[in-house]
Each structure stands twice: as C-alpha cells, then as structure tokens.
Short mmCIF file of C-alpha atoms in Angstrom, two decimals:
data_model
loop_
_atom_site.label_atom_id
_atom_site.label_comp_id
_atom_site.label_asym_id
_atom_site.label_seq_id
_atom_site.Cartn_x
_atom_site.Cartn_y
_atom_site.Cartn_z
CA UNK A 67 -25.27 78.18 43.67
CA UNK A 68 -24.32 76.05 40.78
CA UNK A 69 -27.70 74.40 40.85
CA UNK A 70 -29.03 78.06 40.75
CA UNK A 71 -27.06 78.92 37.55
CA UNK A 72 -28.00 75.43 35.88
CA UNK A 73 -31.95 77.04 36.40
CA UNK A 74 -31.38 80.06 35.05
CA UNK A 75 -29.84 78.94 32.11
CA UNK A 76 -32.49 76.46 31.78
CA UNK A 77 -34.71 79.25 31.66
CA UNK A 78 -33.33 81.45 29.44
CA UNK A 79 -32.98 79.36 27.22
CA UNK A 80 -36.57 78.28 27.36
CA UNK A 81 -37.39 81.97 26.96
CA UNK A 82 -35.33 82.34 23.96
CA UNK A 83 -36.75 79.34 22.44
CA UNK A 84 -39.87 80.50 22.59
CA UNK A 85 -39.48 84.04 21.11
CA UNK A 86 -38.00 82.50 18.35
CA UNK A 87 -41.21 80.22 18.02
CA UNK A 88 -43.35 83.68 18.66
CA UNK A 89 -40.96 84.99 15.59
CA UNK A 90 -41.08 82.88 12.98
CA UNK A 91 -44.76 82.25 13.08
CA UNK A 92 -46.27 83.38 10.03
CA UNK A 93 -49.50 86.10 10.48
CA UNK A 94 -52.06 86.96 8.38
CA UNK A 95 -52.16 89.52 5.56
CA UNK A 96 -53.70 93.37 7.03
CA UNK A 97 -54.62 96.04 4.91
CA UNK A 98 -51.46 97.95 5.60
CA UNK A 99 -49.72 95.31 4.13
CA UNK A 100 -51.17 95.83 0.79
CA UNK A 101 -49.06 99.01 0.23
CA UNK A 102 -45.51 97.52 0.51
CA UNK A 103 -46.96 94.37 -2.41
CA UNK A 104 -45.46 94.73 -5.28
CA UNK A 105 -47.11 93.32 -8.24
CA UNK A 106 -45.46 91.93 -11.23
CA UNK A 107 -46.96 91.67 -15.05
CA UNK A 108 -46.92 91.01 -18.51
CA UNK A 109 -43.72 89.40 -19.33
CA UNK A 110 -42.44 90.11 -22.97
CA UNK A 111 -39.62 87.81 -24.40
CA UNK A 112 -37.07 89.40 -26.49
CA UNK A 113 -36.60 88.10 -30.29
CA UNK A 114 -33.35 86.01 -29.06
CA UNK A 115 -34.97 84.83 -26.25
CA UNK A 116 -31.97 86.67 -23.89
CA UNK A 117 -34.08 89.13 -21.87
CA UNK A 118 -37.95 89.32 -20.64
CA UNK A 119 -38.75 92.66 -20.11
CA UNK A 120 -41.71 92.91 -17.68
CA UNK A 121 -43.88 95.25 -15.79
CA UNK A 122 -43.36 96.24 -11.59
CA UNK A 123 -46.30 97.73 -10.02
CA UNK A 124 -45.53 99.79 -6.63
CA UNK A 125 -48.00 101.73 -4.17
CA UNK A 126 -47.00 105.51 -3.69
CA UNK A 127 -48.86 106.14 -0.34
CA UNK A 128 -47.64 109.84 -0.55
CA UNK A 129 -49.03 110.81 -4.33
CA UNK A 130 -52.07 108.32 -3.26
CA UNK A 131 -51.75 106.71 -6.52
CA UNK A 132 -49.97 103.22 -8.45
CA UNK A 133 -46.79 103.42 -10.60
CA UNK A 134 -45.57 101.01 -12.74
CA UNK A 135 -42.18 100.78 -14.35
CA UNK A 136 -40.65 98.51 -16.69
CA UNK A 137 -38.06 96.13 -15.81
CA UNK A 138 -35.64 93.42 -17.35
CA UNK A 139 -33.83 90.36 -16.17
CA UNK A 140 -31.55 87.76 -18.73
CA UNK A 141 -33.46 84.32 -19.20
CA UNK A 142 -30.27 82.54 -18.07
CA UNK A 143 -30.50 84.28 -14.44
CA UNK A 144 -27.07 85.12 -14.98
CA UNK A 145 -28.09 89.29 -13.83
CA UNK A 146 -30.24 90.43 -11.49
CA UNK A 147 -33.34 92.06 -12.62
CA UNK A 148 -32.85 95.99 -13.27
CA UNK A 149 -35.38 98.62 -13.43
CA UNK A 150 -35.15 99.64 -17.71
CA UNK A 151 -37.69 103.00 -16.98
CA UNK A 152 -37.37 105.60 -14.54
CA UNK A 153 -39.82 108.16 -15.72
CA UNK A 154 -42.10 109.42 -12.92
CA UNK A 155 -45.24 108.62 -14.92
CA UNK A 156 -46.03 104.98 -15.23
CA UNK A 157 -44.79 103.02 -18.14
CA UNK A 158 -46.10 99.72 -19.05
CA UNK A 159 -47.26 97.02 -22.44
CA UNK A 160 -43.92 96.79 -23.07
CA UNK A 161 -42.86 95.16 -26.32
CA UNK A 162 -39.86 94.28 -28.31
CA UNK A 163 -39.40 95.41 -32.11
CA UNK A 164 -39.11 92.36 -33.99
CA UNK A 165 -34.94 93.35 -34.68
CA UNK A 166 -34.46 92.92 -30.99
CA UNK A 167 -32.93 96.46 -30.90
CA UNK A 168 -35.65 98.23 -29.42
CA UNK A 169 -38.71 98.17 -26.66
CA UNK A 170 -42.23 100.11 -27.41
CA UNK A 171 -44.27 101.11 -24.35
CA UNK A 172 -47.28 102.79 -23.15
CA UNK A 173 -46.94 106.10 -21.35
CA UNK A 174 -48.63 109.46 -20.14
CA UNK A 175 -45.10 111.40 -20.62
CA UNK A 176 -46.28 115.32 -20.86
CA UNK A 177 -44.97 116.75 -23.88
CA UNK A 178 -42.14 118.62 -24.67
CA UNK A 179 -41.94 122.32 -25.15
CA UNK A 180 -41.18 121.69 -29.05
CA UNK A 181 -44.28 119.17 -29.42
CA UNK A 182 -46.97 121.37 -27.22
CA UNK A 183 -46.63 124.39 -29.48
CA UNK A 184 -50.46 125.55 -29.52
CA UNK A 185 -51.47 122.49 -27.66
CA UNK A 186 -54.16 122.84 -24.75
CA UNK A 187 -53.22 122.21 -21.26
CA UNK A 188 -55.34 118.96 -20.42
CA UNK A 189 -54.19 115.81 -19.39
CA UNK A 190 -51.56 113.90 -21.39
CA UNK A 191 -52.87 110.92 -22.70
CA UNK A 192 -51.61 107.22 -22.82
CA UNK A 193 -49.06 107.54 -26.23
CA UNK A 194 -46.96 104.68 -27.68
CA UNK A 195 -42.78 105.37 -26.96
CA UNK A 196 -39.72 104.18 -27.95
CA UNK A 197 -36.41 103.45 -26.58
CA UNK A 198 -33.59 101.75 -27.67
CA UNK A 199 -31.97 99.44 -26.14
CA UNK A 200 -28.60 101.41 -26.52
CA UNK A 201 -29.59 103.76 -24.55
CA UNK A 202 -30.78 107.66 -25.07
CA UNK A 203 -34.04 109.03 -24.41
CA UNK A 204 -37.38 107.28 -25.16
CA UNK A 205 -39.07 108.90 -28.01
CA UNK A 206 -43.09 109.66 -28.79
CA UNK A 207 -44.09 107.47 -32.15
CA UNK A 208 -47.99 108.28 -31.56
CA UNK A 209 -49.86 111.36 -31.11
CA UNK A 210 -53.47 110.31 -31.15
CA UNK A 211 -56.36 112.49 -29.06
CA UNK A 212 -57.59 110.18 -27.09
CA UNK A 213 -54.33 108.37 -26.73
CA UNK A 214 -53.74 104.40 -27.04
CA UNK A 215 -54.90 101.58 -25.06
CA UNK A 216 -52.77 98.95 -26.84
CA UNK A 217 -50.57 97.76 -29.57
CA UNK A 218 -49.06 95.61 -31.65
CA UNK A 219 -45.96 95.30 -33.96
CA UNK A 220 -46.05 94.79 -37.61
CA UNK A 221 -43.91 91.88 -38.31
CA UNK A 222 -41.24 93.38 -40.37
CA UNK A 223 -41.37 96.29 -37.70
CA UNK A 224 -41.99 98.87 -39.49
CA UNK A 225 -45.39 99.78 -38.63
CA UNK A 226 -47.69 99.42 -35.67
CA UNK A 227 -51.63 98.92 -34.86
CA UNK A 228 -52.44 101.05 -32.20
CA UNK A 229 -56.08 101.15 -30.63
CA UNK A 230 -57.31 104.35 -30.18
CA UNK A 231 -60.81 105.33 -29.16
CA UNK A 232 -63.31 107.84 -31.55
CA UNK A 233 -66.47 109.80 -32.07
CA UNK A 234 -68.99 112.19 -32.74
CA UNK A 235 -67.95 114.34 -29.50
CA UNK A 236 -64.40 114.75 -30.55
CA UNK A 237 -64.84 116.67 -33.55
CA UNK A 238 -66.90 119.37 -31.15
CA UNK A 239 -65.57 122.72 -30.78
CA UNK A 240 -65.39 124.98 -27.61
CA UNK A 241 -64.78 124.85 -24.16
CA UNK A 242 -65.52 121.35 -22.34
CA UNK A 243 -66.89 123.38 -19.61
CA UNK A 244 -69.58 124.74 -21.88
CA UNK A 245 -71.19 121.80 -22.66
CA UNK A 246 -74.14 120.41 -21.20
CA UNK A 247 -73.66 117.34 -18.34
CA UNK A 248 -77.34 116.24 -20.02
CA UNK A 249 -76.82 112.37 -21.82
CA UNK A 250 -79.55 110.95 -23.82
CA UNK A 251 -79.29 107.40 -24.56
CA UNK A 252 -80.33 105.37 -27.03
CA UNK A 253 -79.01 101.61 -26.01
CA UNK A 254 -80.21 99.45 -22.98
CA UNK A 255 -76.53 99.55 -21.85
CA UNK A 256 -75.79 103.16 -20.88
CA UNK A 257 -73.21 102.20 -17.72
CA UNK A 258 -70.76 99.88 -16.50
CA UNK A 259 -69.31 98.73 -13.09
CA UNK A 260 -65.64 100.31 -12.75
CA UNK A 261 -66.11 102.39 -16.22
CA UNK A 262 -68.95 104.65 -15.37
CA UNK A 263 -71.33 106.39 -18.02
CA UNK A 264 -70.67 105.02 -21.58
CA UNK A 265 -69.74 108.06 -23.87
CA UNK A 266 -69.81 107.89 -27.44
CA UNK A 267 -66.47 106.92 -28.16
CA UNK A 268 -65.80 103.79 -29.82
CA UNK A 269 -62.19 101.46 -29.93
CA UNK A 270 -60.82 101.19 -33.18
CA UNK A 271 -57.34 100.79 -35.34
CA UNK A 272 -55.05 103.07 -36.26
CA UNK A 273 -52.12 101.81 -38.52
CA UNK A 274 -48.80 104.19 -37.51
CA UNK A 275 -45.81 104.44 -39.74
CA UNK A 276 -42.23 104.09 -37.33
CA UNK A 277 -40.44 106.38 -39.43
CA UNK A 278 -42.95 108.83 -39.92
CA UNK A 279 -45.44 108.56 -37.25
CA UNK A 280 -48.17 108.97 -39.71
CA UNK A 281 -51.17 107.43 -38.47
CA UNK A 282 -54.26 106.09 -40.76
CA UNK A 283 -57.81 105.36 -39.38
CA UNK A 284 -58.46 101.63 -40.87
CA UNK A 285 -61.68 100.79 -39.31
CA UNK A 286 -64.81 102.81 -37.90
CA UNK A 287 -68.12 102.65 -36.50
CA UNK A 288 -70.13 104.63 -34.00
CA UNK A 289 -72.49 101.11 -33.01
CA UNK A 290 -69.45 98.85 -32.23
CA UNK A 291 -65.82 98.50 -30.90
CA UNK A 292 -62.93 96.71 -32.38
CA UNK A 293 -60.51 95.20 -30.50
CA UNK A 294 -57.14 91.98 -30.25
CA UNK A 295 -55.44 93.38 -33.86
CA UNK A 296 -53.35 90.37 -34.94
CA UNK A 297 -50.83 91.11 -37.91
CA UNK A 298 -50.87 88.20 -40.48
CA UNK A 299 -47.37 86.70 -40.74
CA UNK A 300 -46.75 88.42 -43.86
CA UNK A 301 -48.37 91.73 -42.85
CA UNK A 302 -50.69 92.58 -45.34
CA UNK A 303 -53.58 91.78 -43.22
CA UNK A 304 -55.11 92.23 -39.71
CA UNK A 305 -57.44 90.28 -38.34
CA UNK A 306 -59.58 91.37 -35.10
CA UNK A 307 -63.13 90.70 -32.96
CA UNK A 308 -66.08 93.08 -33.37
CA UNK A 309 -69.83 92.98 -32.80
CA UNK A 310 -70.83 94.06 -36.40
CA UNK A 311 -74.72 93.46 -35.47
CA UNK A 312 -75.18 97.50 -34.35
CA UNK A 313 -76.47 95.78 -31.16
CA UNK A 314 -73.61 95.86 -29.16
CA UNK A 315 -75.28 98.06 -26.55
CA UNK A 316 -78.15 96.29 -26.33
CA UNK A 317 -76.47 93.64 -24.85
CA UNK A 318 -76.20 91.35 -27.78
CA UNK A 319 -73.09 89.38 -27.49
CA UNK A 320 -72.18 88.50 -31.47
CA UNK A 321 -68.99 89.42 -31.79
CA UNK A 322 -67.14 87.78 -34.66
CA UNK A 323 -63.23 87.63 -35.99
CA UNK A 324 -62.98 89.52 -38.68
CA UNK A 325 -59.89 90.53 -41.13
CA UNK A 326 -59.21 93.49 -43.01
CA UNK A 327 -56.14 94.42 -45.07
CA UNK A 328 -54.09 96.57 -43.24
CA UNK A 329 -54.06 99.41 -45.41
CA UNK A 330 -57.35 99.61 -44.89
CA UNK A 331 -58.58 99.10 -48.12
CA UNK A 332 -61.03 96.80 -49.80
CA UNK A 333 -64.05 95.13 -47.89
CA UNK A 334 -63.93 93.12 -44.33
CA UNK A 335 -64.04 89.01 -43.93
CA UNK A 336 -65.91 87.06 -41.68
CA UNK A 337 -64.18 84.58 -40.37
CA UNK A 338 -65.82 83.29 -37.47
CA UNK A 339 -69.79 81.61 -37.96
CA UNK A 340 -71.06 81.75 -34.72
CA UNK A 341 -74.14 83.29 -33.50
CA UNK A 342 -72.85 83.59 -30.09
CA UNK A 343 -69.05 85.61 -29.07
CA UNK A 344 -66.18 84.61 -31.21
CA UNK A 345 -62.69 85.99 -29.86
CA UNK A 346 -59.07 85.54 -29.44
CA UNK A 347 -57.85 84.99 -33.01
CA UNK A 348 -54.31 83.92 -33.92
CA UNK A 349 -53.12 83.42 -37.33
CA UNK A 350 -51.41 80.12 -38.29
CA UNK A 351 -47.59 80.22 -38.96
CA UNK A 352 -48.00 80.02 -42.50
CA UNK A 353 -51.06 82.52 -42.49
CA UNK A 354 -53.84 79.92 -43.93
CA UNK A 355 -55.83 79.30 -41.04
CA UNK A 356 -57.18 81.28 -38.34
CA UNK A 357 -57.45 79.99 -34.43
CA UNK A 358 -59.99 81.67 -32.46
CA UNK A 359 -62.45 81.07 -29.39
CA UNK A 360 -66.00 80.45 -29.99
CA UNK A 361 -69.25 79.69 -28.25
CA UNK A 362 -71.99 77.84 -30.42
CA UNK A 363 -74.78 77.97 -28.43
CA UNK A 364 -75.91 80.98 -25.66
CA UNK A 365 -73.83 79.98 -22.52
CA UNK A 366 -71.67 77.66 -23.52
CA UNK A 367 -68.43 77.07 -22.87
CA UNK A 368 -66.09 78.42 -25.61
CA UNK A 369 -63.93 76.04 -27.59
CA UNK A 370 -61.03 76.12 -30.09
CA UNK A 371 -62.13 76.76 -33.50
CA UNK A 372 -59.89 76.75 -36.94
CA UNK A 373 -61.15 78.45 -40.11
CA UNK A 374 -59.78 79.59 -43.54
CA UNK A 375 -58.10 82.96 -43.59
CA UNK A 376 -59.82 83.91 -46.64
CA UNK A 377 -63.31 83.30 -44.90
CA UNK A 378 -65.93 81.65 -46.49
CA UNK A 379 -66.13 77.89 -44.64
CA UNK A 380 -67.12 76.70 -41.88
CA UNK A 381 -64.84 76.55 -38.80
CA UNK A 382 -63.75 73.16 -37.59
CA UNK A 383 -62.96 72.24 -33.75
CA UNK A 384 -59.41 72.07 -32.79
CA UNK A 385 -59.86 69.45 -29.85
CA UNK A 386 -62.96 67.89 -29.51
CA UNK A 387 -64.75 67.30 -26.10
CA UNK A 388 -62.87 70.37 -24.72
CA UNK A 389 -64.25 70.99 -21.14
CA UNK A 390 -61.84 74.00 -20.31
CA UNK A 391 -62.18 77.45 -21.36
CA UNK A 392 -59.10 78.25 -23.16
CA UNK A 393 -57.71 81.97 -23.08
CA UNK A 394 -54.58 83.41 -24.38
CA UNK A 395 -54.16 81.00 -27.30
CA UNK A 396 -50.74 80.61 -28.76
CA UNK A 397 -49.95 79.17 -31.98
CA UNK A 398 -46.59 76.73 -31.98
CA UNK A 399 -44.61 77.84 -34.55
CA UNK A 400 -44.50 74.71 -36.52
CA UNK A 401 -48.11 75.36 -36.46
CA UNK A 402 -48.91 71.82 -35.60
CA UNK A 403 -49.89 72.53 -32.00
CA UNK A 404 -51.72 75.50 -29.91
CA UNK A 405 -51.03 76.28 -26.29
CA UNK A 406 -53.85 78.56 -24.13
CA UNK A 407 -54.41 79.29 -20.62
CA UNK A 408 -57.20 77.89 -18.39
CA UNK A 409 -58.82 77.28 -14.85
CA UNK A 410 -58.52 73.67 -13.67
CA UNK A 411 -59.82 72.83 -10.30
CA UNK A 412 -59.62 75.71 -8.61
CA UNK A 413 -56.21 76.33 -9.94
CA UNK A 414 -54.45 78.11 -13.42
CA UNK A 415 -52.28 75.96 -15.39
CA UNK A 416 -50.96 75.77 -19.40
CA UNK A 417 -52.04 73.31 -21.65
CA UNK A 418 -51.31 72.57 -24.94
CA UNK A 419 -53.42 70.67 -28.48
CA UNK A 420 -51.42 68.58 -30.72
CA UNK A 421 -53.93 69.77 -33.97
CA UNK A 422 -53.11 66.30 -35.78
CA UNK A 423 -54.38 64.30 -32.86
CA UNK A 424 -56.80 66.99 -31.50
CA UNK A 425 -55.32 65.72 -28.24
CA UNK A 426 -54.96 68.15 -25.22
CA UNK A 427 -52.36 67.95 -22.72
CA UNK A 428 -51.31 69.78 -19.30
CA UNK A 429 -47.92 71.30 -19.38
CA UNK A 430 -47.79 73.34 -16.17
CA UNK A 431 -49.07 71.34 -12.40
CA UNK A 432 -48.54 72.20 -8.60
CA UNK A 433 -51.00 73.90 -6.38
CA UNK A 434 -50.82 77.07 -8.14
CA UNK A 435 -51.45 79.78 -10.86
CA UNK A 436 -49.69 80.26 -13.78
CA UNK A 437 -51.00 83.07 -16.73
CA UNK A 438 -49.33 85.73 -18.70
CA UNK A 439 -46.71 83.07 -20.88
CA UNK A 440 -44.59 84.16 -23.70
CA UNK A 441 -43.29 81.92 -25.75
CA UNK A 442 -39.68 81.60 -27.38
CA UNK A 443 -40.20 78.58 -29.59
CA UNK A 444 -36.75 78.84 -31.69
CA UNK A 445 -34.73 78.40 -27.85
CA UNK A 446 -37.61 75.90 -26.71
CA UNK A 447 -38.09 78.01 -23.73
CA UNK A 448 -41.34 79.80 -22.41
CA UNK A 449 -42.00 82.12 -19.29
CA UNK A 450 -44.54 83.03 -17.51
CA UNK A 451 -46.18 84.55 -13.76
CA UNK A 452 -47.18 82.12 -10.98
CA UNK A 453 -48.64 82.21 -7.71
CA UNK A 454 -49.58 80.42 -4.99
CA UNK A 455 -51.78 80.15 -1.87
CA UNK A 456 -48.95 82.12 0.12
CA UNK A 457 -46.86 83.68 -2.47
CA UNK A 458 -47.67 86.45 -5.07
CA UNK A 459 -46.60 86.34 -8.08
CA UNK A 460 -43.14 85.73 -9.23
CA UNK A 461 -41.13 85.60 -13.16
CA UNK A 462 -40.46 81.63 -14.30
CA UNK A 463 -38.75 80.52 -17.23
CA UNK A 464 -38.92 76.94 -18.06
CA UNK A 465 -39.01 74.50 -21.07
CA UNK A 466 -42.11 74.51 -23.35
CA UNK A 467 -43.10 71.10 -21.92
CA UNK A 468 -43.00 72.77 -18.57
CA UNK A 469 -39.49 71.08 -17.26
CA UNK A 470 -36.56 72.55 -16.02
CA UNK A 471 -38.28 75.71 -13.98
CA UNK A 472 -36.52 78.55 -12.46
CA UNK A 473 -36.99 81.10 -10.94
CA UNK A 474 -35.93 84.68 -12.51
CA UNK A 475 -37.48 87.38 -9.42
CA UNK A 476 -38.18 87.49 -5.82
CA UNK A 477 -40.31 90.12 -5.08
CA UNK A 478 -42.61 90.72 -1.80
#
C-alpha cells in the first residue's frame, strides 16, 4: 500500500511538473493579440528634466478605432506613470512650454457651444490645446480650417508654428455635396499609397500668438509643401525644408532648408546647396550655423552637413566617411557635438559626432531598437523608446553617454 502511495505521488508530481513546463512555454504572437498591445510614443522631456510626458496608444475593439492619450511618469522613477488626458478623443504631440508650467497637444476636441456659434456641423479638425499643469480644463489656442498636423514652440514661449494645410478649394463656396467628384491633374504624381488622391492643398506655416490666438500665414505656395519649422534660438527666424523647384509632383526630389524670418517678412534663404533632398535642419546653440541632412548625388546616402545661417556658402561635412543614415539630429547644447538616430546591422541605436574631431561614436548597443530620444543636456540625462526581438517598446532614461539605464514603463 505504501509502495502504492510512493507511485502516485511520483506521478503527480510528474504531472504537475509538466503542466508547469506546458505553462510557462512562451507561444507565438496571433492576430487577436494585436488588440490588447499597447503602443507607446514620442517621449517629451520637461524643461527641468523632472517628468517625460509621452503618448499611450490603445485598441477600442468596440468603437473599431485607436485612441491615444497622453501620459507622464518622473525621470527619477520615484511615481508610477499616470494617464495626464482623459478626453474621449485622442490626444497626442505633446509638448512642454519652455516655463515648464504648461503641456501643448494635438486634439480633435468638438467645440464648445460658445466657439460653434454659426459654425457648420463637419468634422472637428486636429487643433493645438493647452493645459496647465495645475490643473483646469485644456484650452483651444488654434482655430485653423483644416486643422494642424504639427508644432513647435517659440523659444521664449510666447508664440507657436503650427503647420496647417491650404488652397485654391478652400476659399470655394457652397455645399461640398455640390461639387463635382471629376479631378484633372496636372503633375505625374496624382496618388499615394495610404494617402489616396492628392488634393490641392498644400502644408505650410502659420505663426499663432499664445495670448491672442491670432494666427499669420508666413509662407505659401500652391506647387510645394513646407514642412520641420525650427525656431532660431533667439526667435526671430525659422528655418524649414521645401521643394522650391515647382516640380515637386513630378517627382523631383530637390528639397532644400530654407529660413525665413518669422514674421514673415522680407525674402527666403537658401541654406542648403544640394541638387538632390536636403532635410532635417537644426540650428546651432548660438544660432550661426545650420545642421541638416543632405544627399549630393541621386541615391546616395545622406550625410551631415553644416552651413552659415545667413546662407550664402557652401556647406561643409560634419563627419567625414559617414556610412549611416543619420535621422533625428540633435544639436548638444555646447554645440560642439550632434547626436542622430540610425540603422546599424539590422538593429537601431544612437550615435553621436564630436564636430572638432568629426569623429562618430555609438552611444546606445544590445540587440535592440532604440528611436524617439529627447535630450535634457543641463541634467546630463536623455530618454528614449526601445525594443527588442520579444519585447515592444518600453520608456528608458539613461545618461547621455548611454550609462546608467532604467527603466521608467512596463507595458504589454
């Protein structure tokens, strides 16, 4: 009988042992389990370098659509993260004003009884908000037609650039339901994957006053779109990429860095002197030089350029024999280095050029991806997202020479 007992044990515990094994097994990813991800972006560092406000991306199977919300966590993990918008439309771009006290955001909010007097019953659009970080309601600083697709802070925070798009349709009269569904086109390029037919809209800037919410047209053009605005550290200027060639849509790719003062006034400078796309500009700490991306030759692989701000001379290489393709440059702000993002055998990492030395260095390694990185230079402290083969991504905050990582979310 005993020796009956000692079996059955034996067994059971066998059997145990085994579901456990069955258990922790890992399975692959199904479809279904694509609605319960959620998806984290664009991490914004406040001026103190205390919070990162960031975006949360969820999958509401019942409306059959995304929402994203806004959330913060404290760089010294000493809080949990909390969810800072509620609103049932999605809120994302969030960015601080340059005080600290506030956070500006994208949303499709419907208006307000008081602000839809006479207003027609379409669609709200995409609108710059405001909320403070005391608390209260957030409140509408843009009212633009077509609404805004991004933005940027002036640096004394008084103002924005908000990018709006423009054009010969919207000053039409009547019923939208009158009009004909006929398009004649002009340009080689007349449709895109994932956008559809081209209309004749075009992206450009709109310069909005915070206290007044006065907003002024600064650029225009029915043959190209402007895009990146990037406030000159004193804020007198703005400089941006457009394809000024009026070939845009025939699928030249020119585009150049321009600047333009910020009023609006006066004429444009060319800053980039490349035949081929110029992009990404970032103004130098002390505002004399210009960083940008820039191919030479059709096809190449874009490299670090610096150029006067005031135009005029040829553009020098920041690193030479750059093999990477650097995106979402960063100027240090001693200005003596410039950080971007990159793909490195088969994996996303930071990396960093010392300008002096025109030497390059990694900063971030592991079998991963790392993008999205915000920079608090004062506190010597950057975050970013990464992800890796089995993980999605997650919030890191680490030193700028990529020591000292932790981890600020667990989500998924």
């Amino acid at each position: 009988m005993n020796a009956f007992r000692k079996l059955t044990s034996i067994l059971a515990l066998i059997i145990c042992a085994v579901g456990v094994a069955f258990a922790q097994t890992p399975r692959g990813v199904t479809p279904e389990d694509y609605f319960a991800f959620e998806f984290i972006g664009d991490p914004n560092l406040s001026p103190d370098g205390k919070l990162v406000a960031y975006v949360v991306t969820k999958i509401d199977r019942a409306q059959n659509r995304r929402n994203s919300s806004i959330w913060m966590v404290p760089t010294d993990g000493s809080h949990a993260p909390w969810q800072f918008t509620t609103s049932p439309q999605s809120s994302n771009s969030p960015r601080w004003s340059p005080d600290g006290k506030s956070l500006a955001f994208l949303s499709s909010r419907p208006e307000t009884a008081a602000t839809n007097a006479g207003a027609s019953s379409a669609e709200p659009r995409t609108q710059v908000y405001l909320l403070s970080m005391n608390g209260g309601e957030a409140r509408r600083l843009t009212s633009l037609k077509n609404g805004v697709t991004q933005f940027r802070w002036s640096p004394d925070g008084t103002r924005l650039v908000a990018i709006s798009r423009i054009g010969p349709s919207d000053a039409r009269t009547g019923d939208a339901r009158d009009r004909s569904d006929v398009r004649h086109y002009k340009n080689t390029s007349y449709k895109f994957n994932d956008s559809g037919w081209f209309d004749d809209r075009r992206t450009h800037f709109w310069v909005v006053e915070l206290k007044s919410g006065e907003a002024k047209q600064i650029t225009k053009g029915d043959d190209w779109n402007d895009s990146d605005p990037q406030w000159s550290p004193d804020g007198k200027r703005i400089a941006f990429v457009s394809n000024r060639t009026g070939k845009e849509y025939d699928e030249n790719r020119n585009s150049d860095v321009w600047v333009i003062n910020a009023d609006g006034s006066g004429e444009l400078t060319k800053i980039s002197d490349h035949e081929e796309s110029d992009n990404q500009p970032r103004w130098s700490p002390d505002g004399k030089t210009i960083a940008f991306a820039g191919e030479v030759h059709e096809r190449d692989h874009p490299k670090i350029w610096l150029a006067p701000a005031t135009g005029g001379t040829a553009s020098t290489l920041a690193a030479n024999g750059l093999d990477l393709i650097p995106g979402q440059l960063e100027y240090s702000d001693d200005g003596k280095s410039i950080y971007f993002e990159t793909g490195v055998k088969g994996e996303l990492h930071l990396f960093r050029v010392d300008l002096p030395s025109q030497a390059v260095t990694q900063v971030t390694s592991g079998a991963r991806g790392v993008r999205n990185a915000d920079f608090d230079f004062k506190n010597r402290k950057m975050v970013y997202l990464a992800n890796d083969f089995k993980h999605l991504d997650n919030l890191y905050v680490a030193d700028l020479d990529g020591k000292n990582e932790r981890k600020l979310t667990n989500l998924n």
